[in-house]
Structures are given as C-alpha cells and as structure tokens.
Short mmCIF file of C-alpha atoms in Angstrom, two decimals:
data_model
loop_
_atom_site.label_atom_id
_atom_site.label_comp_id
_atom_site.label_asym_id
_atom_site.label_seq_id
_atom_site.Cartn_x
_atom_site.Cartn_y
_atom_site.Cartn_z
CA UNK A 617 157.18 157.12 87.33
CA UNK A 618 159.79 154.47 88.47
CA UNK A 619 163.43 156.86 88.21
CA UNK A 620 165.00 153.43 87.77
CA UNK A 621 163.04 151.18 85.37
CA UNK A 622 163.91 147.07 85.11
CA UNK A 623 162.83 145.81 82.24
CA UNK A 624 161.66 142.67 81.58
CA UNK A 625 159.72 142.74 84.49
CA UNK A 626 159.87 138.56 84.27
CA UNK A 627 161.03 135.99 82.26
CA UNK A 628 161.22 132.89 81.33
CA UNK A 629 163.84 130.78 79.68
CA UNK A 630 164.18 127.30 79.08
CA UNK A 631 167.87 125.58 80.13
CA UNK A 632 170.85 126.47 78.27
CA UNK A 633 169.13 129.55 76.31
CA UNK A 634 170.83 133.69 76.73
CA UNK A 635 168.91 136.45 78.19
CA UNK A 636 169.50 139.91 78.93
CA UNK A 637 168.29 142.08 81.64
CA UNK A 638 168.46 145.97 81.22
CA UNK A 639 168.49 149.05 83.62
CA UNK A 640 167.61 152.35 82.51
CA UNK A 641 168.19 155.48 84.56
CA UNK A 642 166.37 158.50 84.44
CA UNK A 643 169.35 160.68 86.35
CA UNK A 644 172.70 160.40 86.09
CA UNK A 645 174.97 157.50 87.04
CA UNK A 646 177.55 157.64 89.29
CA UNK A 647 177.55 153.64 90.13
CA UNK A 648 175.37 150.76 89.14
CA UNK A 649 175.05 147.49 90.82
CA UNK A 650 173.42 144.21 90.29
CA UNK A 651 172.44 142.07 92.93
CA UNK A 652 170.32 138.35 93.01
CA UNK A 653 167.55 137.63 95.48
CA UNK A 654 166.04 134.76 96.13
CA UNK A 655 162.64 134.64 97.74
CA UNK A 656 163.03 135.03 101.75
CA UNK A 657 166.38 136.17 101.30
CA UNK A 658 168.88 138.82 101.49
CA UNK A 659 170.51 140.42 98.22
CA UNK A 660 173.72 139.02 97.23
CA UNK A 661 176.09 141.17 95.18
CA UNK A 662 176.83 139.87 91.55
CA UNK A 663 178.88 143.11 90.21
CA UNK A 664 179.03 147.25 90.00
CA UNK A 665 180.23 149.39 87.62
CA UNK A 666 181.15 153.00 87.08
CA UNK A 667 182.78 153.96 84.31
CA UNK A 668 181.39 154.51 80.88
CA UNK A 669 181.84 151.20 78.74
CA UNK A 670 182.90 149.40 81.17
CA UNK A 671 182.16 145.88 81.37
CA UNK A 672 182.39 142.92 84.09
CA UNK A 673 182.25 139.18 83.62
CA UNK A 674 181.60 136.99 86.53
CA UNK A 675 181.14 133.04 85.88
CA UNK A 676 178.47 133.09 83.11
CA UNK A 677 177.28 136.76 83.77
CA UNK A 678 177.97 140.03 82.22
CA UNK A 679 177.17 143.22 82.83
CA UNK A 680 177.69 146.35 80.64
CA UNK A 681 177.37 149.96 81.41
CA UNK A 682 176.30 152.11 78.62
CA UNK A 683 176.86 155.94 80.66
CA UNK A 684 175.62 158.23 78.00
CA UNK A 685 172.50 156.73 77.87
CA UNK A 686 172.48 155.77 81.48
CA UNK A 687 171.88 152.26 81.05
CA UNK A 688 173.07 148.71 81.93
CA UNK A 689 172.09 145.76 80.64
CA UNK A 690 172.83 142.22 82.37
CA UNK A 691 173.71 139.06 79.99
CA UNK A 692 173.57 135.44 81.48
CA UNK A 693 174.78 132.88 79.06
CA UNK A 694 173.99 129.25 79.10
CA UNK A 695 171.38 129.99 81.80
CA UNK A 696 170.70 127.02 84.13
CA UNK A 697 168.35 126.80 87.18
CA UNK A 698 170.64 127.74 89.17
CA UNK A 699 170.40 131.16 87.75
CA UNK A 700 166.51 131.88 88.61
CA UNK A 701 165.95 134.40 91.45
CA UNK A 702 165.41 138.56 91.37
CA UNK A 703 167.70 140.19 89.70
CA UNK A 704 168.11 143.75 91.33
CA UNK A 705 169.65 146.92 89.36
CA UNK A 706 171.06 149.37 92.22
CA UNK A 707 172.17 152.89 91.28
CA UNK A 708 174.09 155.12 92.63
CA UNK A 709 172.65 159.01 91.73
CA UNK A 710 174.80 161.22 93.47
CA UNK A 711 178.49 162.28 93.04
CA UNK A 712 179.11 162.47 97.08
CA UNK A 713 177.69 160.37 99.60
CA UNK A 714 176.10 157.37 98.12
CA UNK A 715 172.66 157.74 97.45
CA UNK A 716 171.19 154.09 95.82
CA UNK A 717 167.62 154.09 94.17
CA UNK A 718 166.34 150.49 93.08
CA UNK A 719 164.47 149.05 90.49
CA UNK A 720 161.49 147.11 90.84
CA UNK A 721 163.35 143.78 89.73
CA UNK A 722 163.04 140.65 87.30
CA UNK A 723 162.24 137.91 88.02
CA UNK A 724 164.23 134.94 86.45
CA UNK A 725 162.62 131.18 86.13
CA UNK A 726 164.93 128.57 84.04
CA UNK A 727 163.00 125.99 83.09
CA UNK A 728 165.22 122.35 82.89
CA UNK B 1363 184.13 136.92 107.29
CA UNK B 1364 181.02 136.93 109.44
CA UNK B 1365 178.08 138.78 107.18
CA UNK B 1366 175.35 140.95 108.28
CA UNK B 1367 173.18 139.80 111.23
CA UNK B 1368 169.47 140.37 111.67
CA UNK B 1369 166.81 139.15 114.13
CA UNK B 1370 164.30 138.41 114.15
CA UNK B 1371 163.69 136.75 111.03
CA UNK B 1372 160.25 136.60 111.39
CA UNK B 1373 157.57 138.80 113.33
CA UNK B 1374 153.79 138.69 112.90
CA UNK B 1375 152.21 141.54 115.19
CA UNK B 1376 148.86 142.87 115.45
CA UNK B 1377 148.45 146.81 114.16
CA UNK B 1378 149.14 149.49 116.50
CA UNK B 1379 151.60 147.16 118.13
CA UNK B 1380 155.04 147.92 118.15
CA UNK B 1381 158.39 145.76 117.30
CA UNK B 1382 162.00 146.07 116.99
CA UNK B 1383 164.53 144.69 114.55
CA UNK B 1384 167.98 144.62 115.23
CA UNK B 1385 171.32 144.66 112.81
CA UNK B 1386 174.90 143.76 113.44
CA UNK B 1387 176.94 144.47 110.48
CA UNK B 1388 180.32 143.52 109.40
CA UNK B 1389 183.01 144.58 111.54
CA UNK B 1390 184.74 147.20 110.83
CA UNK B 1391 182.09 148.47 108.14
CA UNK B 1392 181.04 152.63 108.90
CA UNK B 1393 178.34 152.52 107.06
CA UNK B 1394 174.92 150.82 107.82
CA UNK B 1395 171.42 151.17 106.38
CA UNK B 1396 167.98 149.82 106.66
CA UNK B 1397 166.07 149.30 103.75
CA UNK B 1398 162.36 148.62 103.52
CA UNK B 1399 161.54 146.12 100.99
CA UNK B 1400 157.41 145.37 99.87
CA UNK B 1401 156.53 142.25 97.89
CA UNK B 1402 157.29 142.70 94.39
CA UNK B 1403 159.21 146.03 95.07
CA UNK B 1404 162.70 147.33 95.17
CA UNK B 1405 164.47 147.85 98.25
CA UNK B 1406 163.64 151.53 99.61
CA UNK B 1407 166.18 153.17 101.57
CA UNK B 1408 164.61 153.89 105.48
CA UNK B 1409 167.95 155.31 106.82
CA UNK B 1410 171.29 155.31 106.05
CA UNK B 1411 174.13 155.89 109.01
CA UNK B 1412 178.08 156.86 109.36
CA UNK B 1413 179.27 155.05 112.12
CA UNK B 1414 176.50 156.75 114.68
CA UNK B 1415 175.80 159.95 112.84
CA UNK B 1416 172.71 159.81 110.42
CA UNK B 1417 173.73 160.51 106.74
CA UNK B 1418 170.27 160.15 105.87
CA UNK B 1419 166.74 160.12 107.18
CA UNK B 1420 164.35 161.70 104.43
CA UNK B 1421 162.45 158.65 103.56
CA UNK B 1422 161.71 157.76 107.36
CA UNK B 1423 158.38 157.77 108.62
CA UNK B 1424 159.48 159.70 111.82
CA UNK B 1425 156.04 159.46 113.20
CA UNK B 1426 156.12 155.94 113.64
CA UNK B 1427 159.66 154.40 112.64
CA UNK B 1428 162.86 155.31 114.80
CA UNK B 1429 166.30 153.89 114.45
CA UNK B 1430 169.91 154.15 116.37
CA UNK B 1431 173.24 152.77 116.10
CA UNK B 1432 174.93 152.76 119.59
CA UNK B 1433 178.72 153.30 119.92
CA UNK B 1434 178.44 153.02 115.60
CA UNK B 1435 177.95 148.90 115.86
CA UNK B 1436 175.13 147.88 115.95
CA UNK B 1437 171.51 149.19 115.24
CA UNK B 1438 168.28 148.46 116.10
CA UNK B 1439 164.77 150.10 114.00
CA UNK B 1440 161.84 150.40 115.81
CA UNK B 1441 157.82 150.55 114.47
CA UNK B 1442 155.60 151.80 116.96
CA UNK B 1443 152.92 151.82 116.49
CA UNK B 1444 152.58 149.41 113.77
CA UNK B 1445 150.03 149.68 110.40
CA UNK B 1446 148.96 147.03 108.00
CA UNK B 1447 150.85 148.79 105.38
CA UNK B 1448 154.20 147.99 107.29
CA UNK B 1449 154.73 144.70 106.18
CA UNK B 1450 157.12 144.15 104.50
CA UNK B 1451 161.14 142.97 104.27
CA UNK B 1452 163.34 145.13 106.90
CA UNK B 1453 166.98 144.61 105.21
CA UNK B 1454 170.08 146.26 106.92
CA UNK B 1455 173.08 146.39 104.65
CA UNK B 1456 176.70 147.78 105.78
CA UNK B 1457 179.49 149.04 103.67
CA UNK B 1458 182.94 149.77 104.46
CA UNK B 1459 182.72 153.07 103.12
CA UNK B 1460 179.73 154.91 102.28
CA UNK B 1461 180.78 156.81 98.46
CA UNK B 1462 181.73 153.20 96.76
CA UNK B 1463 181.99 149.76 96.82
CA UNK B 1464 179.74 146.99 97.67
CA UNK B 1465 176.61 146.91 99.96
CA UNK B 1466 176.76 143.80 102.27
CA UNK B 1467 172.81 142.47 103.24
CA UNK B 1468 171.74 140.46 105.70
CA UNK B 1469 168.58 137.97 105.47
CA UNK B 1470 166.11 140.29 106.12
CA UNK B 1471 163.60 140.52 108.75
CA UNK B 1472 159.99 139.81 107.51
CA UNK B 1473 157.47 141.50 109.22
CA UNK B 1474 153.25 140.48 109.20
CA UNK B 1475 151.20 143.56 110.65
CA UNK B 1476 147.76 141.84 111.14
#
C-alpha cells in the first residue's frame, strides 16, 4: 500500500467553487510539502510545513498540518483555471537526512 | 536566480540502448537528486547526493542506472542498457541543504524506450 496516500485522486470544480486536497501519512512527519505540476513540467513549490498545527497561506491557498494524525490537507479558495495542474504532497519521514516519499497526486481541472 | 537545468528534454531510444541525462543545479545548492517520475505516479527518489558523496542510493537500479556529480556541480544519470519499463520523467532537484527547506526542480527530462 501507498505509505503516502492523496486523496481525491481527481477533481473537478467549476470556477469560483473551494476544494480541499488531503495527505495522509502512514509514518511519522518530520516535513510536508506541496508542490503543483503541470503536464510536461517540473514541480514548483507552493509551501512546507513542520510543526504540529501549523498553517500557511499563500495567495488563495492554504495548507494545514494536522501532526498527530499525520495529515495535511490543502484548501484553494475561489479556484480559477489558473489553479488546475497536479497537486503533489511531499513528506519528509526521517528526523536526519531528508528522506521525501510522494504521493501519487490529484489532479485539479477548473472548469470556467 | 538561475533554476535547475536539464537536457535533454526529450529522448526517444530503442531498448537495450543506452542514454544520458544531465543536471546543473542552483549554485551554491549541496544537495542534488534525481527522481524518477512514471505517468500518473509520484516522483520516486533514484539518488540523492551531498555535494559529490552519495547520501543515498537504495532505490537505484545499479544494474542498469549509474549516476555522478563531478567536483559536487553538476551530475549526469546514465541508463544502459535501456528497458521499456524506463520511460518515464527523469527530474533532478537541488536543495541548499539536505535536512530542510525547499526542493528546487528542473523541467524534467522525458524519456521514450521503444
């Protein structure tokens, strides 16, 4: 089984509606990161996290990190099409030298 | 800030060929890794490096797949010889350090194994 599971696998939305993406771990946490892809294309970086509770807000994106039960969860607000792409959950499982595992991804389409 | 550079972007080789992909992160960054990437998949980490000592090797195919970083620069990853079920997205990423902070990626190099 998949130690870091994405889930919806895709989705989606029509313009101007919220959705959430979550991340559940199956080992402990030490750092979480969410990056977009588009198709053809490298990742770029949207936010990481690391401590319990915390919680980052970039544009019209948020991401939470819920430590105890080793879970984040990615809001978009307002989506638009500028949002659609791969959304990629990254996280780090050891407490030394960074070790990432991935999860498989979801794939965003905002309708206009 | 110059990002990560890869090349080729695109290779379509015939199995049991061989190619080469090459990497040139951000300067200054220590840390540089190629990932693996298959349609609909998550990145999977090939090999990780600190400046031009491997950190971390486990998931390479060392039969086939081999990988250096010169003078702790640049990098190249090899395939030789190739199978089908190498194709896939070769993405090198570079960080400044390697316990924290962000992973920089290049475009990716997309490789067809005919």
């Amino acid at each position: 089984s998949q130690e870091l599971e994405q889930s919806p696998q895709s989705l989606i939305v029509q313009e101007g509606k919220n959705l959430t993406i979550n991340c559940t771990s199956s080992k402990t946490l030490y750092g979480l990161y969410w990056y977009k892809q588009k198709y053809g294309e490298g990742l770029i970086f949207l936010m990481m996290l690391q401590k319990g509770g915390e919680e980052k807000s970039h544009e019209k994106i948020t991401a939470k990190l819920d430590e105890k039960k080793q879970q984040s969860s990615l809001h978009i607000t307002a989506s638009q099409p500028s949002h659609a792409g791969i959304y990629l959950c990254g996280a780090d499982i050891s407490p030394g030298i960074r070790k990432l595992i991935w999860g498989l991804g979801t794939s965003l389409a905002v309708n206009p | 800030e110059a990002g990560v550079a890869q090349s080729p972007r695109y290779k379509i080789i015939e199995k049991r060929q061989s190619v080469a992909f090459w990497c040139n992160p951000i300067s200054g960054h220590a840390t540089l890794y190629w990932y693996q990437q298959i349609l609909g998949q998550g990145p999977k980490l090939l090999i990780q490096f600190q400046n031009n000592g491997v950190v971390d090797d486990s998931q390479l195919p060392k039969d086939r797949f081999s990988a250096e970083r010169l003078k702790g620069v640049d990098s190249t990853l090899k395939i030789q010889p190739a199978k089908l079920e190498d194709s896939a997205v070769y993405l090198c990423a570079s960080s400044l350090i390697s316990a924290t902070g962000e992973l920089f990626f290049g475009e990716g190099s997309r490789l067809t194994v005919l």
